[in-house]
Coordinates of C-alpha atoms and ligand atoms in Angstrom, one line a residue:
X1 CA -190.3 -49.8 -26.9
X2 CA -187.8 -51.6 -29.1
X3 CA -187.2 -48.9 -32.2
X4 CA -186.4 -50.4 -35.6
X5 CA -184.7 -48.7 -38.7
X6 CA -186.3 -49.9 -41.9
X7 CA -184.1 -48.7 -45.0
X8 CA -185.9 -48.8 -48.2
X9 CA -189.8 -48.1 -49.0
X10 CA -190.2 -50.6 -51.4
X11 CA -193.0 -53.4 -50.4
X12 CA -190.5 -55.5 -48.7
X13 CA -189.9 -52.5 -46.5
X14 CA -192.8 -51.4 -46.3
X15 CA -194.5 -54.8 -45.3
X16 CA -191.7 -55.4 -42.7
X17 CA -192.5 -51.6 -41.2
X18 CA -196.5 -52.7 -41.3
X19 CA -195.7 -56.0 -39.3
X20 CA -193.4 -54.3 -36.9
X21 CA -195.7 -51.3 -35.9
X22 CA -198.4 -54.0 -35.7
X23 CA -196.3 -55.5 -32.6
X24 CA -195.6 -52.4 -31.2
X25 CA -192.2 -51.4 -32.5
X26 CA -190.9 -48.2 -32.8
X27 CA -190.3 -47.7 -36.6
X28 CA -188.9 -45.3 -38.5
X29 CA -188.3 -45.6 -42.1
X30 CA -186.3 -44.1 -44.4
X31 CA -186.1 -43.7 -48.1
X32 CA -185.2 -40.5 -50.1
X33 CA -187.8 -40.6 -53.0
X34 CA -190.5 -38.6 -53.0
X35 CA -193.0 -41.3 -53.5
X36 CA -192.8 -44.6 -51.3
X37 CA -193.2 -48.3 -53.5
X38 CA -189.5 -48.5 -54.7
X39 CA -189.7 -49.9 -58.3
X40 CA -193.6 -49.3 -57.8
X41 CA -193.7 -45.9 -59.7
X42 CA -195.4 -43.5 -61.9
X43 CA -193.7 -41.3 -64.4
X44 CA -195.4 -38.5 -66.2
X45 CA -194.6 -37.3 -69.7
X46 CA -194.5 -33.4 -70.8
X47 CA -198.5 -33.8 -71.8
X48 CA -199.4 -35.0 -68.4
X49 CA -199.8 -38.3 -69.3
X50 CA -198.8 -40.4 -66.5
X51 CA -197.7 -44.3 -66.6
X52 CA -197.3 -47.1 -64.5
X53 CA -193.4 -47.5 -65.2
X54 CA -192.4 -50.6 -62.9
X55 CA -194.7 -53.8 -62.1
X56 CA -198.3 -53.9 -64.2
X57 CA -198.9 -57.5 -63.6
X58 CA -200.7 -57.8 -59.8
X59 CA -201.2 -61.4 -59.0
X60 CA -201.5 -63.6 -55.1
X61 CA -203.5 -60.7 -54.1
X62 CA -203.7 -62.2 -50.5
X63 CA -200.5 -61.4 -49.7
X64 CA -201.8 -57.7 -49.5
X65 CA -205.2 -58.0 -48.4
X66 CA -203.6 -60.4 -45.4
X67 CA -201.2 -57.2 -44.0
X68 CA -204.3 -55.3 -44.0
X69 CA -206.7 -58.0 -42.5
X70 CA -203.4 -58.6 -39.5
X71 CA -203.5 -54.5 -39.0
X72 CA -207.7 -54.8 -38.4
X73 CA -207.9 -53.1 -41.8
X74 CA -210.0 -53.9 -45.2
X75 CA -208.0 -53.6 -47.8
X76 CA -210.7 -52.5 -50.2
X77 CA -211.4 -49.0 -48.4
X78 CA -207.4 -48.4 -49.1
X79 CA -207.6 -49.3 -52.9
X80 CA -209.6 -51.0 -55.6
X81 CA -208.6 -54.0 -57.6
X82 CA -210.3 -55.8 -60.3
X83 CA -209.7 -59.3 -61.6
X84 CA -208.9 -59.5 -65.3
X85 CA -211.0 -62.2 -67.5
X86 CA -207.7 -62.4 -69.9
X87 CA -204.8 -63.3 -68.1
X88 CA -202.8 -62.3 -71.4
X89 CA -202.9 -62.4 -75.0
X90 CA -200.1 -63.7 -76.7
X91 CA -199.0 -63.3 -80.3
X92 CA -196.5 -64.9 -82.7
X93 CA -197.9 -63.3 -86.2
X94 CA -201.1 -62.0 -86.8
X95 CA -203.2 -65.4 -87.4
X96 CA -201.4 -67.1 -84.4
X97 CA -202.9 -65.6 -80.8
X98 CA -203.5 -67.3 -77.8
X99 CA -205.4 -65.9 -74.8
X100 CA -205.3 -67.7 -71.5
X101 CA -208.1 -67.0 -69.1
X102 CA -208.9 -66.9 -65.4
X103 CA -211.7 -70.1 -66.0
X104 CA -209.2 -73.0 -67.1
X105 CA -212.6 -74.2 -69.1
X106 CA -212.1 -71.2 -71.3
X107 CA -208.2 -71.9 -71.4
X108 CA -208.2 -75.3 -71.9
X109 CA -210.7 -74.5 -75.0
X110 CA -208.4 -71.6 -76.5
X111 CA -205.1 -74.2 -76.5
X112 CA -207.4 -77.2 -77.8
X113 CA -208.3 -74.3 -80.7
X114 CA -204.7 -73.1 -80.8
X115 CA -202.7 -76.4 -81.0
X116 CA -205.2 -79.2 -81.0
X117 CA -206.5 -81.4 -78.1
X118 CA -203.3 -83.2 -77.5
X119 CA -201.6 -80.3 -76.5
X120 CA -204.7 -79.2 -74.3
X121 CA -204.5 -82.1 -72.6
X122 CA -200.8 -81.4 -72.5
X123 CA -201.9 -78.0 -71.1
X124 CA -204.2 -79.3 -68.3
X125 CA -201.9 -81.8 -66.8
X126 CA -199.2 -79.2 -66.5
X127 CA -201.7 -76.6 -64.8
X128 CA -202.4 -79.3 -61.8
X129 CA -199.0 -80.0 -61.8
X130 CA -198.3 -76.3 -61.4
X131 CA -200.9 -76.0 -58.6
X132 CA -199.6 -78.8 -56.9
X133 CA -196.2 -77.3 -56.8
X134 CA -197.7 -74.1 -55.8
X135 CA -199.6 -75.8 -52.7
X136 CA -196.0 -77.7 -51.8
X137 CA -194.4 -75.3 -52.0
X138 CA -196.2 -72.1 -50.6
X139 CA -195.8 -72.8 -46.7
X140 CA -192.5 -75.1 -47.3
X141 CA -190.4 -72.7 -49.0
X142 CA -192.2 -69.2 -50.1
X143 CA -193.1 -68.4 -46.5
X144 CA -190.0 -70.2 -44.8
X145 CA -187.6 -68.0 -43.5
X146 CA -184.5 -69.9 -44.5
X147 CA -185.5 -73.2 -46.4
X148 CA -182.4 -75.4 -46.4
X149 CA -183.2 -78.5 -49.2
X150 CA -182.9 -81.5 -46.2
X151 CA -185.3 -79.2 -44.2
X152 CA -187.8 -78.2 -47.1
X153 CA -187.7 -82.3 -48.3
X154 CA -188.4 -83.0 -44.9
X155 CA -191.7 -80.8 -44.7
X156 CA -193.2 -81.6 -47.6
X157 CA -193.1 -85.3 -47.1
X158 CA -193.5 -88.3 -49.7
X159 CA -196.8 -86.7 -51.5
X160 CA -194.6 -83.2 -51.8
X161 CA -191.7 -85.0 -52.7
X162 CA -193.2 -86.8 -55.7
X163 CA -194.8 -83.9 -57.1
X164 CA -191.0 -82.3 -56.9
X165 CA -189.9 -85.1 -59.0
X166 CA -193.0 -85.0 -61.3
X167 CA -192.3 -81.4 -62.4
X168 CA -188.4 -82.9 -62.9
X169 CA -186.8 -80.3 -60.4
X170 CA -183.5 -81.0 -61.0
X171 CA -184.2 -79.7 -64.8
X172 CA -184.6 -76.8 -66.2
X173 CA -188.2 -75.3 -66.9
X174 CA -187.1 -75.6 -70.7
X175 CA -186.3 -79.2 -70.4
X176 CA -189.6 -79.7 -68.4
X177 CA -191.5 -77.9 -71.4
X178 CA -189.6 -79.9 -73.8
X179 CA -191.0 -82.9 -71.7
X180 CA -194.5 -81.6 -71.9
X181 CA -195.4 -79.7 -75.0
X182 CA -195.1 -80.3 -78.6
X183 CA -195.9 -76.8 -79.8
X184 CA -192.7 -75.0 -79.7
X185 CA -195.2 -71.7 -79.1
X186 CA -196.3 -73.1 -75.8
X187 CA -192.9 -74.0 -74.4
X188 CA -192.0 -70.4 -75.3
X189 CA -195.3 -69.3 -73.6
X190 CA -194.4 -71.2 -70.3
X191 CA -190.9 -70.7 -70.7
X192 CA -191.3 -67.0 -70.2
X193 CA -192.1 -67.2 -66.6
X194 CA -188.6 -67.8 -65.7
X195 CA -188.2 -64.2 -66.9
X196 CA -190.5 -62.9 -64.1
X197 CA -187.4 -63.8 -61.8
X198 CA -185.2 -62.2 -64.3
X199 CA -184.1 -66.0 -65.3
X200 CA -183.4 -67.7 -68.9
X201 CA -185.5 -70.7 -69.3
X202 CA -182.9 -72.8 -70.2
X203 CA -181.1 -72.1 -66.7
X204 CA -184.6 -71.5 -64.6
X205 CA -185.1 -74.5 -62.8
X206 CA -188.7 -76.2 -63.4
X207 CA -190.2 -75.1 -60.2
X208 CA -190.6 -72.4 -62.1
X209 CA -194.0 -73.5 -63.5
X210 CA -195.7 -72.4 -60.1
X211 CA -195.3 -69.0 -61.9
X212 CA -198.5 -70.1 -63.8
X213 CA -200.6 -71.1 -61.0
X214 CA -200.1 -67.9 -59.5
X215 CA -201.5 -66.0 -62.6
X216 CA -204.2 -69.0 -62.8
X217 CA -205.5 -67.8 -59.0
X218 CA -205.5 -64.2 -60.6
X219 CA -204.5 -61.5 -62.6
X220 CA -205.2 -58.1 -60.8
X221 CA -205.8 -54.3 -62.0
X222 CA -205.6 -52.2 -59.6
X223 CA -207.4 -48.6 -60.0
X224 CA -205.4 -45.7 -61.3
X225 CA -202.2 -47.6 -61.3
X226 CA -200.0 -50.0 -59.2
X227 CA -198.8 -47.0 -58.0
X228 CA -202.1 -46.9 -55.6
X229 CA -201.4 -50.1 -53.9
X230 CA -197.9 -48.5 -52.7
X231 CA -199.8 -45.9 -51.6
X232 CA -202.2 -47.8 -49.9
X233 CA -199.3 -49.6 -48.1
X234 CA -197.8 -46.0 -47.0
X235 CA -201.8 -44.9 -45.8
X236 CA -201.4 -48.1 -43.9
X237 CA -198.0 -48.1 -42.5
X238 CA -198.6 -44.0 -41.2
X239 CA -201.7 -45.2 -39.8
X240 CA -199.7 -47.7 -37.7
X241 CA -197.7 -45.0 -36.3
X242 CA -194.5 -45.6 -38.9
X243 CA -192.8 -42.7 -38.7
X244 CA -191.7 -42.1 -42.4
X245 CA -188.5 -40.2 -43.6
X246 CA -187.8 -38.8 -46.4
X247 CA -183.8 -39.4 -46.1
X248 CA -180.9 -41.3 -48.2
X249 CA -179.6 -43.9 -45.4
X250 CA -175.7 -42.9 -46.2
X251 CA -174.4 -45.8 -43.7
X252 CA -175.1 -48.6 -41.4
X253 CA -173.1 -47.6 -38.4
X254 CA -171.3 -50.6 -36.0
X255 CA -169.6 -50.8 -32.8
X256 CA -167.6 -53.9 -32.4
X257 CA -169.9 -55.7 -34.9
X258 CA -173.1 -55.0 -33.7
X259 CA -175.1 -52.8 -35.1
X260 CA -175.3 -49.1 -33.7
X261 CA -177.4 -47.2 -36.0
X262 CA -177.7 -45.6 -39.0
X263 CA -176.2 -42.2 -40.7
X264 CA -178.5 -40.1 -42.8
X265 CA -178.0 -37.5 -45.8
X266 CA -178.4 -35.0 -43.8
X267 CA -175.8 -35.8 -41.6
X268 CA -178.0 -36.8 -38.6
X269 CA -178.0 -40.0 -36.7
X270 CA -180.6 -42.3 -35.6
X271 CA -179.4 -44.8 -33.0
X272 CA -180.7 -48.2 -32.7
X273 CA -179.5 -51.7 -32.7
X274 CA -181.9 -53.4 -35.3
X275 CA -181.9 -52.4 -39.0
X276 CA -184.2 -54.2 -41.4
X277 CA -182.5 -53.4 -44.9
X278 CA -184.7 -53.2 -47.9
X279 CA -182.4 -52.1 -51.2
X280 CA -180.8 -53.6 -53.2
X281 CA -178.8 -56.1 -51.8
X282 CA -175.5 -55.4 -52.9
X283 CA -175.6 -52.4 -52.0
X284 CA -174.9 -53.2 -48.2
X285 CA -171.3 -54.5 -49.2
X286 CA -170.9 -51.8 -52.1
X287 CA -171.2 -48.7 -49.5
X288 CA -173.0 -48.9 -46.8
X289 CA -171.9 -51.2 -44.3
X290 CA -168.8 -49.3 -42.2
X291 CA -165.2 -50.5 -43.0
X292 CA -165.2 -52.7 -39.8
X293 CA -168.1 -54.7 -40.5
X294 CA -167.7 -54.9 -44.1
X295 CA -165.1 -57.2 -43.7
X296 CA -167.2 -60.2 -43.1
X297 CA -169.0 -60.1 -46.2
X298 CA -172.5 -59.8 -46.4
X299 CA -172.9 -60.7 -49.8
X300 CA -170.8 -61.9 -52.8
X301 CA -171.6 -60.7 -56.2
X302 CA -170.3 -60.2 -59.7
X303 CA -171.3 -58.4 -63.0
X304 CA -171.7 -62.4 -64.1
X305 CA -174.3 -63.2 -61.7
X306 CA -177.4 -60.7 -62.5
X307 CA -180.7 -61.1 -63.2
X308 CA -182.7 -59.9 -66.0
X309 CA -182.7 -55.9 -66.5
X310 CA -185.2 -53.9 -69.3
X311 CA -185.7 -51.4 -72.1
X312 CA -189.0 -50.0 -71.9
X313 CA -191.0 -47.3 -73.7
X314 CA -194.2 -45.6 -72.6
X315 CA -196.6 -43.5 -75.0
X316 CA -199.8 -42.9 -75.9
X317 CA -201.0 -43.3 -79.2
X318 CA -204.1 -44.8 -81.0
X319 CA -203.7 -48.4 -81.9
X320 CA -205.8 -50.3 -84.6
X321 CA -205.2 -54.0 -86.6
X322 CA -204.7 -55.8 -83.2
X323 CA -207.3 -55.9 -80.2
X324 CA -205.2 -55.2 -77.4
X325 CA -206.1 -56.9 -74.1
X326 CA -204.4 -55.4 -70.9
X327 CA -201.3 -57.5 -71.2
X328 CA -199.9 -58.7 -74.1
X329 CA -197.0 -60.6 -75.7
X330 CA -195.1 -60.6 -78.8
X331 CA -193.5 -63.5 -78.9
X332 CA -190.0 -63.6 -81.4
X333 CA -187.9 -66.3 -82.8
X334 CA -185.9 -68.1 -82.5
X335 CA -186.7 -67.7 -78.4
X336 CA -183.4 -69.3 -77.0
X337 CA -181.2 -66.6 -79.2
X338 CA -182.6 -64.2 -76.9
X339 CA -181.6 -65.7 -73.8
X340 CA -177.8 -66.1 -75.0
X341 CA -177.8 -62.6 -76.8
X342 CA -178.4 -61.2 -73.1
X343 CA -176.3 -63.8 -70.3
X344 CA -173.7 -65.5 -72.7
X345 CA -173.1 -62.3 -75.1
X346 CA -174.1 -59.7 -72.5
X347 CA -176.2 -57.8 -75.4
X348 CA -179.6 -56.4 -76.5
X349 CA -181.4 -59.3 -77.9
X350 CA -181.7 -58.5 -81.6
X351 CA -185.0 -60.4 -81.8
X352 CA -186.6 -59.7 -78.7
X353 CA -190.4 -61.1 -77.3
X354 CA -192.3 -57.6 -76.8
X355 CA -194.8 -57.3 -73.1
X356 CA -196.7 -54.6 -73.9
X357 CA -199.1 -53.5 -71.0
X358 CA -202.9 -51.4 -72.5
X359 CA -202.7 -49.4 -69.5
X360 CA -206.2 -48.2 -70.1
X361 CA -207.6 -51.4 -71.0
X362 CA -209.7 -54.3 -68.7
X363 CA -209.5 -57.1 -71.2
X364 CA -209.9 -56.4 -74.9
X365 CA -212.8 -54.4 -76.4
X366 CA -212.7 -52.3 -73.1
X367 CA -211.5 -49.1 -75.1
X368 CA -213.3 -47.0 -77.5
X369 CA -212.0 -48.0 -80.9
X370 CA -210.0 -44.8 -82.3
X371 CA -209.4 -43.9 -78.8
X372 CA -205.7 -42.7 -77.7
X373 CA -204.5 -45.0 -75.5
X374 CA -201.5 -45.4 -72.8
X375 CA -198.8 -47.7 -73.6
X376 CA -196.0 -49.4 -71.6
X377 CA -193.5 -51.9 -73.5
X378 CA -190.9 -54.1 -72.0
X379 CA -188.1 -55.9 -73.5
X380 CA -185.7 -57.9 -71.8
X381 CA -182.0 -56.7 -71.8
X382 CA -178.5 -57.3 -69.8
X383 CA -178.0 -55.7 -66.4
X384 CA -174.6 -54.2 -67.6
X385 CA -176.1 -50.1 -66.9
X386 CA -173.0 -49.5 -64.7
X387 CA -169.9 -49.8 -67.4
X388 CA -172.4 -49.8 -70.9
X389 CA -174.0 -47.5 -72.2
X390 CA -176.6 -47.9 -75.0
X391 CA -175.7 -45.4 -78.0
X392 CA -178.7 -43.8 -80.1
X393 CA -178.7 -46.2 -83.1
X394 CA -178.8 -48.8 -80.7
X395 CA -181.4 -47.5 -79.0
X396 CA -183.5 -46.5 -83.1
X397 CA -181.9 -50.6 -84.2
X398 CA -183.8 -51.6 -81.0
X399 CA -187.4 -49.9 -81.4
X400 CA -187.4 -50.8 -84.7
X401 CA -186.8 -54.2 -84.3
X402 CA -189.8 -54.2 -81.6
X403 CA -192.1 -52.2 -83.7
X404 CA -191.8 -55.0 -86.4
X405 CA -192.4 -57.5 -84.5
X406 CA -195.8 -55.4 -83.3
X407 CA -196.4 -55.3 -87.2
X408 CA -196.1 -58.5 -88.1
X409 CA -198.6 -59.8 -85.8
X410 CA -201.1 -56.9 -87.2
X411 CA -200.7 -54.3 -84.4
X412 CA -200.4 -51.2 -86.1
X413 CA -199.4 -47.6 -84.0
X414 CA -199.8 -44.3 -85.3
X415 CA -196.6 -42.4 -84.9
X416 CA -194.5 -45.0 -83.3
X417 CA -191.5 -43.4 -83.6
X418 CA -193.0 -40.7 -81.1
X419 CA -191.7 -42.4 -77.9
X420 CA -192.6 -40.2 -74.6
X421 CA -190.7 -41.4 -72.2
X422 CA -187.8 -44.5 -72.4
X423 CA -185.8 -46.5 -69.8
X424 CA -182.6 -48.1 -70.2
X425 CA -180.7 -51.0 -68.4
X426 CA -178.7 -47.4 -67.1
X427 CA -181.5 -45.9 -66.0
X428 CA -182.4 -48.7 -63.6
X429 CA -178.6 -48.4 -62.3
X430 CA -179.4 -44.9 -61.3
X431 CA -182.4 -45.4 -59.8
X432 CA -181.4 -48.3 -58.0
X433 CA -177.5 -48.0 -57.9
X434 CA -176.2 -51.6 -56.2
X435 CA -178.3 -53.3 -58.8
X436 CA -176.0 -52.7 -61.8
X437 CA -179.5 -52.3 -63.3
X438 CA -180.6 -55.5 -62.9
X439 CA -184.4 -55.6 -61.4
X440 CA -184.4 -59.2 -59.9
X441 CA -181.5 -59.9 -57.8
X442 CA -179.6 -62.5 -58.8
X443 CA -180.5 -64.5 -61.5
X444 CA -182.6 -68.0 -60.3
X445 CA -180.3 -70.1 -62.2
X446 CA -179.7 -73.8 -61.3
X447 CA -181.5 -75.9 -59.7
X448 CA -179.8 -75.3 -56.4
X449 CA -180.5 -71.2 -56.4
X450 CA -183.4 -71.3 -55.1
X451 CA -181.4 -72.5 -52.1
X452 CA -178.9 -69.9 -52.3
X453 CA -180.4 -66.8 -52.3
X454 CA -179.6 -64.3 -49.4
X455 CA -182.0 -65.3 -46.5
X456 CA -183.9 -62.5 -43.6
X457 CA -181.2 -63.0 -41.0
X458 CA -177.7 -60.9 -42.5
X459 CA -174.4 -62.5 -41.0
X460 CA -174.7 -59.0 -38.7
X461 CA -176.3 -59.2 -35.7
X462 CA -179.2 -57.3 -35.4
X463 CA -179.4 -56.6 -39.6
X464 CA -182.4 -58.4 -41.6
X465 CA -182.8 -58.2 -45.3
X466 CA -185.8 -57.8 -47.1
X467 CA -186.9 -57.2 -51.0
X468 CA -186.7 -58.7 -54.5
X469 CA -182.9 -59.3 -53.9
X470 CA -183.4 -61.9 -51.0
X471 CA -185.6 -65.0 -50.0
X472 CA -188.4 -65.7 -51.7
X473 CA -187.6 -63.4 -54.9
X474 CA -188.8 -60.6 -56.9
X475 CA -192.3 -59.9 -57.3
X476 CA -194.2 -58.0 -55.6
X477 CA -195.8 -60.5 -53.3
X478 CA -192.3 -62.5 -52.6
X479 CA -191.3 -59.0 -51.9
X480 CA -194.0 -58.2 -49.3
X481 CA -193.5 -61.9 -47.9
X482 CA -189.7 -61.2 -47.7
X483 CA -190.3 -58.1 -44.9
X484 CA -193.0 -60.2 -43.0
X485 CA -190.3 -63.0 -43.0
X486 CA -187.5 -60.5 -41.6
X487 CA -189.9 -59.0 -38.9
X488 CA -191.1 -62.3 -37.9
X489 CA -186.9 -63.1 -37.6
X490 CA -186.2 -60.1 -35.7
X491 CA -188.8 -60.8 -33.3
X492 CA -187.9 -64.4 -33.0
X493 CA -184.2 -63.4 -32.0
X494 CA -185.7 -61.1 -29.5
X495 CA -187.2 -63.9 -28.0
X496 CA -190.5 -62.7 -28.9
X497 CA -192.3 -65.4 -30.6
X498 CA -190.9 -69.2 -31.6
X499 CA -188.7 -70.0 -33.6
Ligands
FAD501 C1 -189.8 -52.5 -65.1 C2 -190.2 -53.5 -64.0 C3 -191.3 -54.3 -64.2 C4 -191.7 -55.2 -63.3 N1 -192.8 -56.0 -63.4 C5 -193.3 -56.7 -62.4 C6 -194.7 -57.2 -62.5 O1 -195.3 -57.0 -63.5 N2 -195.1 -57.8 -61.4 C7 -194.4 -58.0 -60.2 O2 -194.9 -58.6 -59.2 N3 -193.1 -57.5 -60.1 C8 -192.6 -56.9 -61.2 N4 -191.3 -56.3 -61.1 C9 -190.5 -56.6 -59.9 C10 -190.9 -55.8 -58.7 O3 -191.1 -54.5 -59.0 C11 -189.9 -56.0 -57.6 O4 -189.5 -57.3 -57.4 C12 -190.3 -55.4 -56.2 O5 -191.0 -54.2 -56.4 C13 -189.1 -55.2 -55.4 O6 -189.5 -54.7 -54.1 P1 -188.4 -54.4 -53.0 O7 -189.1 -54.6 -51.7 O8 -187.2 -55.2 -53.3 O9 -188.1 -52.9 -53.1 P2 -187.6 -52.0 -54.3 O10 -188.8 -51.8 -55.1 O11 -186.3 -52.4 -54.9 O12 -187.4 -50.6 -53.5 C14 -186.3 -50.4 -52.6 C15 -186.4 -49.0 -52.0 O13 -185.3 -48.8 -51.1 C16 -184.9 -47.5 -51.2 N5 -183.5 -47.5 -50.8 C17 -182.5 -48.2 -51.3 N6 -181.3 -47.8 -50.7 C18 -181.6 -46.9 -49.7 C19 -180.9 -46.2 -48.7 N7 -179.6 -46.4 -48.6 N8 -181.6 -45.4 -47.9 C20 -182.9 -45.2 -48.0 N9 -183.7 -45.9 -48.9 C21 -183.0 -46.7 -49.7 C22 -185.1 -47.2 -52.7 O14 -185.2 -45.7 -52.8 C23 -186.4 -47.9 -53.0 O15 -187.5 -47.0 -52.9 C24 -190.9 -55.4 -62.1 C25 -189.8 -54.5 -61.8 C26 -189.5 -53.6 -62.8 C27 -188.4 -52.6 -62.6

């Protein structure tokens, strides 16, 4: 039996483990924290309270339920999920909301109400736009292992090809926006999805938009927390027969460039000659690749070219003045400041849009009024956690700045200043130390990046990447689709199936 090492329990890792046991391999995987899902993870503050701290928004819930269904398994008697009516509510003052739906009728309504039947009609030709993107481009590039442009062109044919140019690829998503919507409130509304890739919108390229079709097929809650679906994926995996470690990989050990095996923290050895690497990726060239190997460079990165990183704040207070839904946005003006404050002048935005995620909410009106609730709210901010450090009146300027914003669109919170827990662009570095704190890789910036982004195969023999950092991209489904894709490589170079 072949053994594989899979480095990293995050749910690239985890799906590549999943696949691999499924086919027989030997896996062991390794990762040193205590709970398995990576950025997947629950904090709790000193009243018990716990909190969803990473991902909240659950969306291509196939991707999950297939690993399950291809392991003979139902995902439903692992975890429950429930599909949210609201796919968010959005707020630029306190007359001025906008909620988008899982039935398009009921969208299509709320934007015709919101900004007038032009701009609905606006609305719905970009939604089939964004679905035909999605349907181009879901076999063609999302689930391709390496998609080259010629080859991708190639696959999706003349009908692919025109909806490519349709949606303007070789623009940005904000120039695609510009194209499309009048309100500046629903460019910003679109515009954010670039930010679920850790991208500006004025850089993202307009592919982007598929990011709304994939919220359009569903918005997800999963029951007691994201942090079940991780666990569900670790119930699966042990049930496979992977045989889970709870170690620190210290290094990826070589013999005349091929892969040998890996070192642990505890200063044991595991031999073996296939490695499927799921952290970050830099950290391969910052550490763990031994001095031999690491001279043919795995990967090429800079402080300049990083994603999107985070401030976020989690409490639980009561809330009145605004009906929360489960996810919400404050949006900010003007919404382009915010973009250069973080990539061009490497600072906290001073005017940032505000995600906050009702942690014990369905959709709105699903909490008793007066009733404490659970809070988790997200800013974006520069991935810089590894040479700056954000003082404390930064940190007060900051939260008062997103508190105001709450305010002004009516969403009052008793005690605000009583934060439980708080995590900074230098906490992410810690956690996850090659990132520099950045939580998406690199950046998808340019039209060509989606192109460029490190693929399954390493330039190592025997070494696969998986995770946020690689092919397809962050997200928890691209992340579970990136460890199927570097199985499925590592069993095509073993002759195993076709290429
Ligand atoms: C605050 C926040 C909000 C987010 N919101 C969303 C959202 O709403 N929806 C969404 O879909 N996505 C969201 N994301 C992005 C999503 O969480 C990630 O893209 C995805 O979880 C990345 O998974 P991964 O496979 O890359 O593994 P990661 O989650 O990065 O985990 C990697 C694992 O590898 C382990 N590891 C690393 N190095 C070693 C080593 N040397 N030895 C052993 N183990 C090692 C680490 O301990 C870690 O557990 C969010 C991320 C953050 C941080």
């Amino acid at each position: 039996m072949t053994k594989v090492v899979v480095i990293g329990g995050g749910f690239g890792g985890l799906s590549a483990a999943i696949e691999l046991a499924n086919k027989g391999f030997e896996v062991d995987l390794l990762d040193p924290k205590s709970e398995l899902g990576g950025k997947v993870a629950r904090v709790e503050d000193s009243d018990g309270n716990s909190f969803d701290c990473g991902p909240t928004v659950v969306t291509l819930k196939d991707v999950f339920s297939n690993l399950f269904t291809k392991s003979n398994e139902n995902i439903d008697e692992y975890v429950k999920f429930n599909k949210l009516d609201i796919i968010a509510r959005h707020a630029w003052s306190s007359d001025e909301t906008l909620d988008l739906f899982a039935d398009p009728k009921k969208s299509f309504e709320a934007v015709a109400k919101f900004a007038g039947i032009a701009e609905a009609k606006n609305f719905h030709e970009f939604s089939t736009l964004a679905h035909e993107l999605f349907t181009v481009l879901e076999k063609t590039y999302m689930k391709c292992q390496k998609p080259g442009m010629l080859k991708m062109i190639n696959a999706i044919g003349l009908r692919g090809s025109k909806c490519l140019l349709q949606a303007g690829a070789f623009n940005s998503l904000w120039e695609k926006l510009e194209r499309t919507f009048q309100d500046e409130r629903l460019r910003q509304l679109f515009g954010r999805y670039a930010t679920y890739c850790g991208s500006s919108p004025w850089e993202a390229p307009s592919t982007l938009m598929l990011i709304w079709d994939v919220e359009m097929q569903g918005v997800w809650s999963v029951e007691g927390g994201v942090i079940n679906l991780a666990r569900a994926l670790k119930k699966l995996a042990i049930k496979k027969g992977v045989n889970i470690y709870k170690n620190l990989c210290e290094e990826i050990l070589s013999y005349n460039g091929e892969i040998t095996g890996v070192r642990l923290d505890n200063g044991s050895h595991i031999l073996t000659d296939k490695i499927i690497f799921n952290g970050d990726f830099n950290d391969l060239d910052n550490y763990l690749i031994n001095q031999r190997i690491r001279n043919k460079r795995v990967v090429n990165y800079s402080r300049k070219n990083r994603s999107l990183s985070a401030i976020t704040w989690m409490m639980k207070h009561k809330t009145a003045g605004f009906e929360l839904c489960r996810h919400n946005i404050f949006f900010n003006s003007p919404y382009r400041k915010e973009f250069s404050d973080i990539f061009k002048k490497g600072k906290i935005p001073s005017d940032p849009t505000v995600y906050v995620c009702a942690q014990d909410r369905l959709n709105s009106g699903s909490l008793l009024p007066g009733k404490e609730e659970r809070l988790f709210l997200l800013i974006n901010a520069p991935a810089n956690g590894d040479f700056a450090k954000i003082s404390k009146t930064e940190m007060k300027t900051c939260q008062a700045s997103v508190f105001s914003l709450l305010k002004k669109c009516g969403l009052e919170i008793d005690a605000p200043q009583k934060v439980s827990i708080s995590m900074t662009p230098q906490n992410f570095y810690q956690r996850f130390p090659g990132s520099g704190g950045a939580l998406y890789g690199r950046p998808t910036h340019g039209w060509l990046s989606p192109f460029t982004r490190p693929s399954s195969r390493s330039k190592i023999s025997g070494l696969y990447l998986s995770g946020g950092t690689v092919h397809p991209g962050p997200g928890l489904p691209m992340a579970t689709i990136s460890g199927q894709l570097a199985a499925e490589a590592l069993m095509e170079d073993l002759g195993l199936i076709n290429q």
